[in-house]
Short mmCIF file of C-alpha atoms in Angstrom, two decimals:
data_model
loop_
_atom_site.label_atom_id
_atom_site.label_comp_id
_atom_site.label_asym_id
_atom_site.label_seq_id
_atom_site.Cartn_x
_atom_site.Cartn_y
_atom_site.Cartn_z
CA UNK A 20 113.66 73.05 115.61
CA UNK A 21 117.48 74.60 116.04
CA UNK A 22 118.82 71.17 117.73
CA UNK A 23 122.38 70.13 116.73
CA UNK A 24 123.65 66.76 117.23
CA UNK A 25 127.90 66.24 116.59
CA UNK A 26 127.00 62.22 116.00
CA UNK A 27 127.86 60.98 112.22
CA UNK A 28 123.55 61.39 111.47
CA UNK A 29 124.77 64.90 111.57
CA UNK A 30 124.88 65.59 107.92
CA UNK A 31 121.57 63.82 107.79
CA UNK A 32 120.38 65.42 110.62
CA UNK A 33 121.18 69.03 109.25
CA UNK A 34 119.80 68.30 105.81
CA UNK A 35 116.19 67.27 107.25
CA UNK A 36 115.95 70.42 110.00
CA UNK A 37 117.48 72.39 106.54
CA UNK A 38 114.00 71.15 104.50
CA UNK A 39 112.13 71.50 107.68
CA UNK A 40 112.93 75.07 108.20
CA UNK A 41 112.54 75.89 104.77
CA UNK A 42 108.86 74.76 105.12
CA UNK A 43 108.34 76.76 108.24
CA UNK A 44 109.83 80.43 106.74
CA UNK A 45 107.72 79.03 103.43
CA UNK A 46 105.34 82.80 102.90
CA UNK A 47 101.70 81.94 102.77
CA UNK A 48 99.82 83.59 99.88
CA UNK A 49 96.21 84.80 100.73
CA UNK A 50 93.59 87.28 102.07
CA UNK A 51 92.68 86.81 106.08
CA UNK A 52 88.86 85.77 106.11
CA UNK A 53 87.05 86.28 109.79
CA UNK A 54 86.23 83.89 112.03
CA UNK A 55 82.40 82.41 111.75
CA UNK A 56 80.75 84.35 113.82
CA UNK A 57 82.87 87.36 114.00
CA UNK A 58 81.21 89.87 111.38
CA UNK A 59 78.13 91.06 112.68
CA UNK A 60 77.05 91.80 109.46
CA UNK A 61 73.72 90.18 108.24
CA UNK A 62 72.11 89.19 104.91
CA UNK A 63 68.26 89.85 103.80
CA UNK A 64 66.32 87.72 101.81
CA UNK A 65 67.23 90.20 98.83
CA UNK A 66 71.12 88.87 99.22
CA UNK A 67 71.82 92.41 100.30
CA UNK A 68 73.53 93.69 103.09
CA UNK A 69 71.53 94.54 106.14
CA UNK A 70 73.45 97.34 108.35
CA UNK A 71 71.37 97.34 111.42
CA UNK A 72 69.34 94.99 113.45
CA UNK A 73 67.07 94.77 116.12
CA UNK A 74 69.17 92.33 119.02
CA UNK A 75 67.27 90.79 121.76
CA UNK A 76 69.51 92.79 124.00
CA UNK A 77 68.21 96.17 122.37
CA UNK A 78 71.69 96.80 121.29
CA UNK A 79 72.17 97.83 117.38
CA UNK A 80 74.57 95.13 115.72
CA UNK A 81 76.42 96.93 112.79
CA UNK A 82 78.34 95.77 109.58
CA UNK A 83 82.17 96.42 109.22
CA UNK A 84 82.11 99.24 107.16
CA UNK A 85 83.94 101.24 110.03
CA UNK A 86 84.05 101.51 113.54
CA UNK A 87 83.10 104.53 116.16
CA UNK A 88 86.66 106.47 115.83
CA UNK A 89 87.67 105.59 112.25
CA UNK A 90 86.08 108.98 111.21
CA UNK A 91 85.41 112.41 111.85
CA UNK A 92 82.77 112.97 114.61
CA UNK A 93 80.80 115.99 114.39
CA UNK A 94 81.80 118.69 116.90
CA UNK A 95 79.27 120.23 118.93
CA UNK A 96 75.85 119.20 120.09
CA UNK A 97 73.34 117.98 117.75
CA UNK A 98 69.85 120.17 117.03
CA UNK A 99 66.90 117.62 117.22
CA UNK A 100 63.71 118.98 115.87
CA UNK A 101 61.89 115.56 115.84
CA UNK A 102 63.52 112.19 117.42
CA UNK A 103 63.29 109.13 114.92
CA UNK A 104 63.88 105.75 115.60
CA UNK A 105 67.15 104.21 115.44
CA UNK A 106 66.07 100.67 115.27
CA UNK A 107 63.08 98.02 115.15
CA UNK A 108 63.10 98.46 111.15
CA UNK A 109 65.16 97.23 108.38
CA UNK A 110 66.64 100.05 107.17
CA UNK A 111 67.56 98.81 104.18
CA UNK A 112 63.93 99.00 103.33
CA UNK A 113 63.34 102.63 104.20
CA UNK A 114 64.21 103.89 100.47
CA UNK A 115 62.56 101.91 97.58
CA UNK A 116 64.32 101.67 94.42
CA UNK A 117 61.12 104.03 93.38
CA UNK A 118 62.48 106.77 95.49
CA UNK A 119 65.80 106.79 94.46
CA UNK A 120 64.96 107.08 90.76
CA UNK A 121 62.56 110.03 91.60
CA UNK A 122 65.57 111.80 93.77
CA UNK A 123 68.08 110.91 90.75
CA UNK A 124 65.57 111.50 87.43
CA UNK A 125 66.26 108.15 86.68
CA UNK A 126 64.45 106.21 83.93
CA UNK A 127 65.41 103.06 85.37
CA UNK A 128 65.86 101.69 88.92
CA UNK A 129 67.62 99.21 90.89
CA UNK A 130 66.56 96.56 93.15
CA UNK A 131 65.64 97.36 96.70
CA UNK A 132 68.31 96.94 99.07
CA UNK A 133 70.92 99.39 101.24
CA UNK A 134 73.01 99.90 97.57
CA UNK A 135 71.21 100.23 94.45
CA UNK A 136 71.91 101.67 91.20
CA UNK A 137 70.20 103.58 88.38
CA UNK A 138 70.52 103.97 84.97
CA UNK A 139 70.14 107.18 82.52
CA UNK A 140 71.43 108.40 84.67
CA UNK A 141 73.84 106.06 85.65
CA UNK A 142 74.28 106.34 89.71
CA UNK A 143 75.04 104.19 92.60
CA UNK A 144 73.53 104.83 95.93
CA UNK A 145 74.09 103.60 99.45
CA UNK A 146 72.18 104.60 102.78
CA UNK A 147 71.77 102.96 105.97
CA UNK A 148 71.70 103.69 109.99
CA UNK A 149 74.98 103.96 110.70
CA UNK A 150 77.76 105.83 113.04
CA UNK A 151 77.72 109.66 113.75
CA UNK A 152 80.78 109.97 112.01
CA UNK A 153 81.87 111.01 108.38
CA UNK A 154 85.10 111.17 106.32
CA UNK A 155 85.69 114.22 103.89
CA UNK A 156 84.78 117.83 103.60
CA UNK A 157 81.62 118.50 105.84
CA UNK A 158 78.90 121.74 105.73
CA UNK A 159 76.04 121.70 108.68
CA UNK A 160 72.53 121.89 106.97
CA UNK A 161 69.32 120.62 108.63
CA UNK A 162 67.29 117.98 107.34
CA UNK A 163 63.65 117.82 109.08
CA UNK A 164 64.36 120.34 111.95
CA UNK A 165 67.54 118.04 112.62
CA UNK A 166 71.13 118.43 112.54
CA UNK A 167 72.43 116.67 109.29
CA UNK A 168 76.04 116.71 107.41
CA UNK A 169 76.84 117.01 103.53
CA UNK A 170 80.38 115.76 103.21
CA UNK A 171 81.67 116.46 99.74
CA UNK A 172 84.17 113.35 99.17
CA UNK A 173 87.10 112.11 96.91
CA UNK A 174 86.02 111.19 93.56
CA UNK A 175 83.13 113.38 93.45
CA UNK A 176 80.67 111.08 95.70
CA UNK A 177 78.46 113.29 98.06
CA UNK A 178 76.80 112.11 101.68
CA UNK A 179 74.45 113.40 103.68
CA UNK A 180 74.27 112.33 107.26
CA UNK A 181 71.25 113.46 109.31
CA UNK A 182 71.53 113.18 113.56
CA UNK A 183 68.12 110.85 114.13
CA UNK A 184 68.61 111.61 117.89
CA UNK A 185 70.81 113.10 120.29
CA UNK A 186 71.09 109.90 122.62
CA UNK A 187 74.73 109.40 123.67
CA UNK A 188 74.28 105.50 124.50
CA UNK A 189 73.41 105.24 120.90
CA UNK A 190 76.12 103.55 119.09
CA UNK A 191 74.37 104.03 115.82
CA UNK A 192 72.26 107.56 115.94
CA UNK A 193 72.72 108.69 112.40
CA UNK A 194 71.20 108.20 108.71
CA UNK A 195 73.66 108.05 105.89
CA UNK A 196 72.99 108.68 102.07
CA UNK A 197 75.42 108.75 99.85
CA UNK A 198 75.47 108.72 96.29
CA UNK A 199 78.36 107.95 93.96
CA UNK A 200 77.79 109.97 90.38
CA UNK A 201 78.84 107.85 87.15
CA UNK A 202 77.23 110.33 84.94
CA UNK A 203 77.03 113.83 85.31
CA UNK A 204 74.72 115.41 87.77
CA UNK A 205 74.86 117.01 91.17
CA UNK A 206 75.34 114.44 94.00
CA UNK A 207 74.92 116.58 96.91
CA UNK A 208 71.32 117.22 95.36
CA UNK A 209 69.92 113.94 95.42
CA UNK A 210 71.61 112.96 98.47
CA UNK A 211 69.69 115.29 100.51
CA UNK A 212 66.46 114.48 98.61
CA UNK A 213 67.14 110.64 99.82
CA UNK A 214 68.12 111.77 103.41
CA UNK A 215 65.26 114.21 103.35
CA UNK A 216 62.97 111.29 102.34
CA UNK A 217 64.20 108.60 104.13
CA UNK A 218 63.91 110.84 107.26
CA UNK A 219 60.14 111.32 106.35
CA UNK A 220 59.81 107.51 106.75
CA UNK A 221 61.49 106.77 109.98
CA UNK A 222 59.33 106.14 112.52
CA UNK A 223 59.34 108.92 115.03
CA UNK A 224 60.79 107.95 118.70
#
């Protein structure tokens, strides 16, 4: 691209090269998109995101919501009173809209899926089988005899992360229930109810 000529065509070439270089240096505005197959997330038949699937290799596919090292990992060995399965079922179907509405005390439930919303009071709920990590201020508790963590996040959100297994080879050994209150209520109390309900419904290992 940086050719120089000393002939009578120099002016023309310099002009052409200048235009060419200007085109090469043009900033492209837009957002990067992953290549086909780069993202591991899948869609359920309802159009909701599915955080986990059982693969033929027995390993779990996960969404791009984070990586195993993106958050704070619990310190110490988890107490496991009852081992639960982390695959072989659709985690977005664990909690029904009725389960969510009952935990919140809402009059109107949303649609099924890993992300649900309610009305009266308004709230958004996220739940999934996920990594054993969290972001925020955590307090260790127990759910169903297993180690769990109540995590208060910025903006008033609250999550409960309950350990399903202590298998070190398991990539996603925990279940997360996260609550974002739009109206005024205790999100940590609701997150605990949702995590407890899900723990009861998840099959034993």
